[in-house]
């Protein structure tokens, strides 16, 4: 089972810094992440989602491959690539991977302008090594009460003693 954690940061840059740190820790097998998305409240009041995976691009690439293959069979590979890329991009844009976009936008609507929320879907984590120096304030989590309290305490202590 995966756990969802949403942490608020004062800027998109800080949220991105923490996301990149989590991705590095994933290479060290200290955390397993299913999805990590940054939601930013813009000056106009809208919510911008910075996804880890661009489903539109992946869909276009996959569609191009299958379009080329089918196009070769029907002796028109260029048309096949064009139709495949267009349909793949459309399918990718309409698909949702990982954390529900609507859910993230609803929660991020409560942010102050310029703040960013990092949404992380975690499969497994070695908490004491991952949370260290992360900072931020917990917005929402699916952790049980004891784990959530430990997370809040760890984040609060990281804010009290900034990284050197």
PDB file of C-alpha atoms in Angstrom:
ATOM      1  CA  UNK A   1       0.000   0.000   0.000  1.00  0.00           C
ATOM      2  CA  UNK A   2       1.216   3.505  -0.804  1.00  0.00           C
ATOM      3  CA  UNK A   3       1.100   6.552   1.449  1.00  0.00           C
ATOM      4  CA  UNK A   4       0.375  10.073   0.235  1.00  0.00           C
ATOM      5  CA  UNK A   5       2.187  13.035   1.766  1.00  0.00           C
ATOM      6  CA  UNK A   6       1.643  16.678   0.777  1.00  0.00           C
ATOM      7  CA  UNK A   7       4.126  19.216   2.157  1.00  0.00           C
ATOM      8  CA  UNK A   8       3.931  22.999   1.642  1.00  0.00           C
ATOM      9  CA  UNK A   9       7.054  25.025   0.802  1.00  0.00           C
ATOM     10  CA  UNK A  10       7.506  28.796   0.437  1.00  0.00           C
ATOM     11  CA  UNK A  11       8.558  28.511  -3.213  1.00  0.00           C
ATOM     12  CA  UNK A  12       8.505  26.185  -6.198  1.00  0.00           C
ATOM     13  CA  UNK A  13      12.319  26.137  -6.171  1.00  0.00           C
ATOM     14  CA  UNK A  14      12.424  24.729  -2.617  1.00  0.00           C
ATOM     15  CA  UNK A  15       9.795  22.098  -3.463  1.00  0.00           C
ATOM     16  CA  UNK A  16      11.789  21.105  -6.569  1.00  0.00           C
ATOM     17  CA  UNK A  17      14.977  20.899  -4.494  1.00  0.00           C
ATOM     18  CA  UNK A  18      13.282  18.482  -2.078  1.00  0.00           C
ATOM     19  CA  UNK A  19      11.804  16.431  -4.963  1.00  0.00           C
ATOM     20  CA  UNK A  20      15.246  16.084  -6.569  1.00  0.00           C
ATOM     21  CA  UNK A  21      16.668  15.040  -3.195  1.00  0.00           C
ATOM     22  CA  UNK A  22      13.964  12.366  -2.892  1.00  0.00           C
ATOM     23  CA  UNK A  23      14.755  11.103  -6.391  1.00  0.00           C
ATOM     24  CA  UNK A  24      18.455  10.827  -5.441  1.00  0.00           C
ATOM     25  CA  UNK A  25      17.488   8.930  -2.260  1.00  0.00           C
ATOM     26  CA  UNK A  26      15.408   6.595  -4.418  1.00  0.00           C
ATOM     27  CA  UNK A  27      18.607   5.626  -6.272  1.00  0.00           C
ATOM     28  CA  UNK A  28      20.066   4.722  -2.873  1.00  0.00           C
ATOM     29  CA  UNK A  29      17.009   2.518  -2.132  1.00  0.00           C
ATOM     30  CA  UNK A  30      15.991   4.588   0.903  1.00  0.00           C
ATOM     31  CA  UNK A  31      12.603   5.475  -0.586  1.00  0.00           C
ATOM     32  CA  UNK A  32      10.370   4.118  -3.344  1.00  0.00           C
ATOM     33  CA  UNK A  33       8.261   6.799  -5.030  1.00  0.00           C
ATOM     34  CA  UNK A  34       5.269   6.109  -7.281  1.00  0.00           C
ATOM     35  CA  UNK A  35       4.677   9.776  -8.129  1.00  0.00           C
ATOM     36  CA  UNK A  36       5.974  13.199  -7.074  1.00  0.00           C
ATOM     37  CA  UNK A  37       4.115  16.321  -8.238  1.00  0.00           C
ATOM     38  CA  UNK A  38       4.627  19.983  -7.383  1.00  0.00           C
ATOM     39  CA  UNK A  39       1.513  22.174  -7.300  1.00  0.00           C
ATOM     40  CA  UNK A  40       2.057  25.942  -7.398  1.00  0.00           C
ATOM     41  CA  UNK A  41      -0.532  28.657  -6.847  1.00  0.00           C
ATOM     42  CA  UNK A  42       0.088  31.312  -9.502  1.00  0.00           C
ATOM     43  CA  UNK A  43      -0.406  35.075  -9.178  1.00  0.00           C
ATOM     44  CA  UNK A  44      -3.674  34.776 -11.116  1.00  0.00           C
ATOM     45  CA  UNK A  45      -4.983  32.281  -8.543  1.00  0.00           C
ATOM     46  CA  UNK A  46      -4.712  29.256 -10.818  1.00  0.00           C
ATOM     47  CA  UNK A  47      -2.955  26.016  -9.925  1.00  0.00           C
ATOM     48  CA  UNK A  48      -0.024  24.793 -12.036  1.00  0.00           C
ATOM     49  CA  UNK A  49       0.971  21.127 -11.699  1.00  0.00           C
ATOM     50  CA  UNK A  50       4.585  20.203 -12.369  1.00  0.00           C
ATOM     51  CA  UNK A  51       4.305  16.463 -13.079  1.00  0.00           C
ATOM     52  CA  UNK A  52       7.173  14.006 -12.794  1.00  0.00           C
ATOM     53  CA  UNK A  53       6.027  12.212 -15.972  1.00  0.00           C
ATOM     54  CA  UNK A  54       4.746  14.106 -19.022  1.00  0.00           C
ATOM     55  CA  UNK A  55       1.963  11.754 -20.170  1.00  0.00           C
ATOM     56  CA  UNK A  56       1.338  13.765 -23.353  1.00  0.00           C
ATOM     57  CA  UNK A  57       4.930  13.325 -24.556  1.00  0.00           C
ATOM     58  CA  UNK A  58       5.016   9.641 -23.610  1.00  0.00           C
ATOM     59  CA  UNK A  59       1.696   9.108 -25.414  1.00  0.00           C
ATOM     60  CA  UNK A  60       2.937  10.898 -28.540  1.00  0.00           C
ATOM     61  CA  UNK A  61       6.122   8.842 -28.607  1.00  0.00           C
ATOM     62  CA  UNK A  62       4.295   5.547 -28.126  1.00  0.00           C
ATOM     63  CA  UNK A  63       1.637   6.531 -30.666  1.00  0.00           C
ATOM     64  CA  UNK A  64       4.335   7.434 -33.214  1.00  0.00           C
ATOM     65  CA  UNK A  65       5.901   4.000 -32.882  1.00  0.00           C
ATOM     66  CA  UNK A  66       2.618   2.134 -33.309  1.00  0.00           C
ATOM     67  CA  UNK A  67       1.557   4.509 -36.095  1.00  0.00           C
ATOM     68  CA  UNK A  68       4.808   3.841 -37.955  1.00  0.00           C
ATOM     69  CA  UNK A  69       4.377   0.094 -37.563  1.00  0.00           C
ATOM     70  CA  UNK A  70       0.794   0.149 -38.828  1.00  0.00           C
ATOM     71  CA  UNK A  71       1.740   2.651 -41.555  1.00  0.00           C
ATOM     72  CA  UNK A  72       4.443   0.301 -42.847  1.00  0.00           C
ATOM     73  CA  UNK A  73       1.869  -2.481 -43.076  1.00  0.00           C
ATOM     74  CA  UNK A  74      -0.445  -0.280 -45.159  1.00  0.00           C
ATOM     75  CA  UNK A  75       2.401   1.277 -47.205  1.00  0.00           C
ATOM     76  CA  UNK A  76       2.051   4.787 -45.780  1.00  0.00           C
ATOM     77  CA  UNK A  77       4.441   5.117 -42.805  1.00  0.00           C
ATOM     78  CA  UNK A  78       4.497   8.944 -42.711  1.00  0.00           C
ATOM     79  CA  UNK A  79       0.726   9.173 -42.385  1.00  0.00           C
ATOM     80  CA  UNK A  80       0.848   6.395 -39.780  1.00  0.00           C
ATOM     81  CA  UNK A  81       3.407   8.289 -37.677  1.00  0.00           C
ATOM     82  CA  UNK A  82       1.395  11.517 -37.863  1.00  0.00           C
ATOM     83  CA  UNK A  83      -1.916   9.877 -36.927  1.00  0.00           C
ATOM     84  CA  UNK A  84      -0.228   7.732 -34.252  1.00  0.00           C
ATOM     85  CA  UNK A  85       1.524  10.711 -32.656  1.00  0.00           C
ATOM     86  CA  UNK A  86      -1.651  12.808 -32.623  1.00  0.00           C
ATOM     87  CA  UNK A  87      -3.814  10.060 -31.152  1.00  0.00           C
ATOM     88  CA  UNK A  88      -1.098   9.081 -28.655  1.00  0.00           C
ATOM     89  CA  UNK A  89      -0.674  12.690 -27.494  1.00  0.00           C
ATOM     90  CA  UNK A  90      -4.425  13.047 -27.074  1.00  0.00           C
ATOM     91  CA  UNK A  91      -4.634   9.802 -25.132  1.00  0.00           C
ATOM     92  CA  UNK A  92      -1.665  10.820 -22.970  1.00  0.00           C
ATOM     93  CA  UNK A  93      -3.146  14.238 -22.228  1.00  0.00           C
ATOM     94  CA  UNK A  94      -6.417  12.645 -21.136  1.00  0.00           C
ATOM     95  CA  UNK A  95      -4.789   9.970 -18.972  1.00  0.00           C
ATOM     96  CA  UNK A  96      -3.879  10.483 -15.329  1.00  0.00           C
ATOM     97  CA  UNK A  97      -0.929   8.684 -13.774  1.00  0.00           C
ATOM     98  CA  UNK A  98      -0.291   8.450 -10.039  1.00  0.00           C
ATOM     99  CA  UNK A  99      -1.925  11.053  -7.825  1.00  0.00           C
ATOM    100  CA  UNK A 100      -5.310  12.382  -8.988  1.00  0.00           C
ATOM    101  CA  UNK A 101      -4.906  15.836 -10.574  1.00  0.00           C
ATOM    102  CA  UNK A 102      -8.304  17.058  -9.373  1.00  0.00           C
ATOM    103  CA  UNK A 103      -7.450  16.125  -5.772  1.00  0.00           C
ATOM    104  CA  UNK A 104      -4.121  18.004  -5.951  1.00  0.00           C
ATOM    105  CA  UNK A 105      -5.736  21.116  -7.433  1.00  0.00           C
ATOM    106  CA  UNK A 106      -8.433  21.141  -4.718  1.00  0.00           C
ATOM    107  CA  UNK A 107      -5.840  20.940  -1.933  1.00  0.00           C
ATOM    108  CA  UNK A 108      -3.473  23.433  -3.588  1.00  0.00           C
ATOM    109  CA  UNK A 109      -6.300  25.979  -3.857  1.00  0.00           C
ATOM    110  CA  UNK A 110      -5.740  26.630  -0.125  1.00  0.00           C
ATOM    111  CA  UNK A 111      -2.115  27.688  -0.677  1.00  0.00           C
ATOM    112  CA  UNK A 112      -0.943  31.281  -0.518  1.00  0.00           C
ATOM    113  CA  UNK A 113       0.146  32.794  -3.835  1.00  0.00           C
ATOM    114  CA  UNK A 114       3.697  31.751  -4.708  1.00  0.00           C
ATOM    115  CA  UNK A 115       3.748  28.804  -2.300  1.00  0.00           C
ATOM    116  CA  UNK A 116       4.188  25.277  -3.605  1.00  0.00           C
ATOM    117  CA  UNK A 117       3.004  21.912  -2.348  1.00  0.00           C
ATOM    118  CA  UNK A 118       4.995  18.748  -2.992  1.00  0.00           C
ATOM    119  CA  UNK A 119       2.721  15.715  -3.320  1.00  0.00           C
ATOM    120  CA  UNK A 120       4.585  12.420  -2.953  1.00  0.00           C
ATOM    121  CA  UNK A 121       3.088   8.942  -3.310  1.00  0.00           C
ATOM    122  CA  UNK A 122       5.417   6.704  -1.300  1.00  0.00           C
ATOM    123  CA  UNK A 123       5.516   2.900  -1.533  1.00  0.00           C
ATOM    124  CA  UNK A 124       8.326   2.404   0.993  1.00  0.00           C
ATOM    125  CA  UNK A 125      10.537   4.728   3.015  1.00  0.00           C
ATOM    126  CA  UNK A 126      13.329   4.608   5.587  1.00  0.00           C
ATOM    127  CA  UNK A 127      11.876   7.595   7.427  1.00  0.00           C
ATOM    128  CA  UNK A 128      14.781   8.645   9.651  1.00  0.00           C
ATOM    129  CA  UNK A 129      17.160   9.001   6.679  1.00  0.00           C
ATOM    130  CA  UNK A 130      14.674  10.541   4.214  1.00  0.00           C
ATOM    131  CA  UNK A 131      12.926  13.230   6.279  1.00  0.00           C
ATOM    132  CA  UNK A 132      16.159  14.755   7.605  1.00  0.00           C
ATOM    133  CA  UNK A 133      16.473  18.454   6.590  1.00  0.00           C
ATOM    134  CA  UNK A 134      13.357  18.381   4.360  1.00  0.00           C
ATOM    135  CA  UNK A 135      11.600  21.291   6.097  1.00  0.00           C
ATOM    136  CA  UNK A 136       8.117  22.411   5.065  1.00  0.00           C
ATOM    137  CA  UNK A 137       4.697  22.060   6.662  1.00  0.00           C
ATOM    138  CA  UNK A 138       2.446  19.002   6.264  1.00  0.00           C
ATOM    139  CA  UNK A 139      -0.717  19.855   4.313  1.00  0.00           C
ATOM    140  CA  UNK A 140      -2.252  16.381   4.026  1.00  0.00           C
ATOM    141  CA  UNK A 141      -1.190  12.789   4.595  1.00  0.00           C
ATOM    142  CA  UNK A 142      -2.636   9.297   4.533  1.00  0.00           C
ATOM    143  CA  UNK A 143      -0.272   8.100   7.265  1.00  0.00           C
ATOM    144  CA  UNK A 144      -1.663   6.770  10.533  1.00  0.00           C
ATOM    145  CA  UNK A 145      -1.656   9.151  13.526  1.00  0.00           C
ATOM    146  CA  UNK A 146       1.655   8.024  15.052  1.00  0.00           C
ATOM    147  CA  UNK A 147       3.538   8.177  11.730  1.00  0.00           C
ATOM    148  CA  UNK A 148       1.975  11.549  10.896  1.00  0.00           C
ATOM    149  CA  UNK A 149       3.028  12.961  14.292  1.00  0.00           C
ATOM    150  CA  UNK A 150       6.577  11.669  13.746  1.00  0.00           C
ATOM    151  CA  UNK A 151       6.624  13.285  10.290  1.00  0.00           C
ATOM    152  CA  UNK A 152       5.358  16.630  11.622  1.00  0.00           C
ATOM    153  CA  UNK A 153       7.908  16.558  14.460  1.00  0.00           C
ATOM    154  CA  UNK A 154      10.772  15.722  12.088  1.00  0.00           C
ATOM    155  CA  UNK A 155       9.807  18.515   9.676  1.00  0.00           C
ATOM    156  CA  UNK A 156       9.431  20.994  12.537  1.00  0.00           C
ATOM    157  CA  UNK A 157      12.885  20.115  13.891  1.00  0.00           C
ATOM    158  CA  UNK A 158      14.379  20.553  10.402  1.00  0.00           C
ATOM    159  CA  UNK A 159      12.907  24.076  10.272  1.00  0.00           C
ATOM    160  CA  UNK A 160      14.301  24.911  13.730  1.00  0.00           C
ATOM    161  CA  UNK A 161      17.839  23.858  12.726  1.00  0.00           C
ATOM    162  CA  UNK A 162      18.448  24.875   9.085  1.00  0.00           C
ATOM    163  CA  UNK A 163      20.913  22.818   7.036  1.00  0.00           C
ATOM    164  CA  UNK A 164      24.488  24.064   7.126  1.00  0.00           C
TER     165      UNK A 164
END
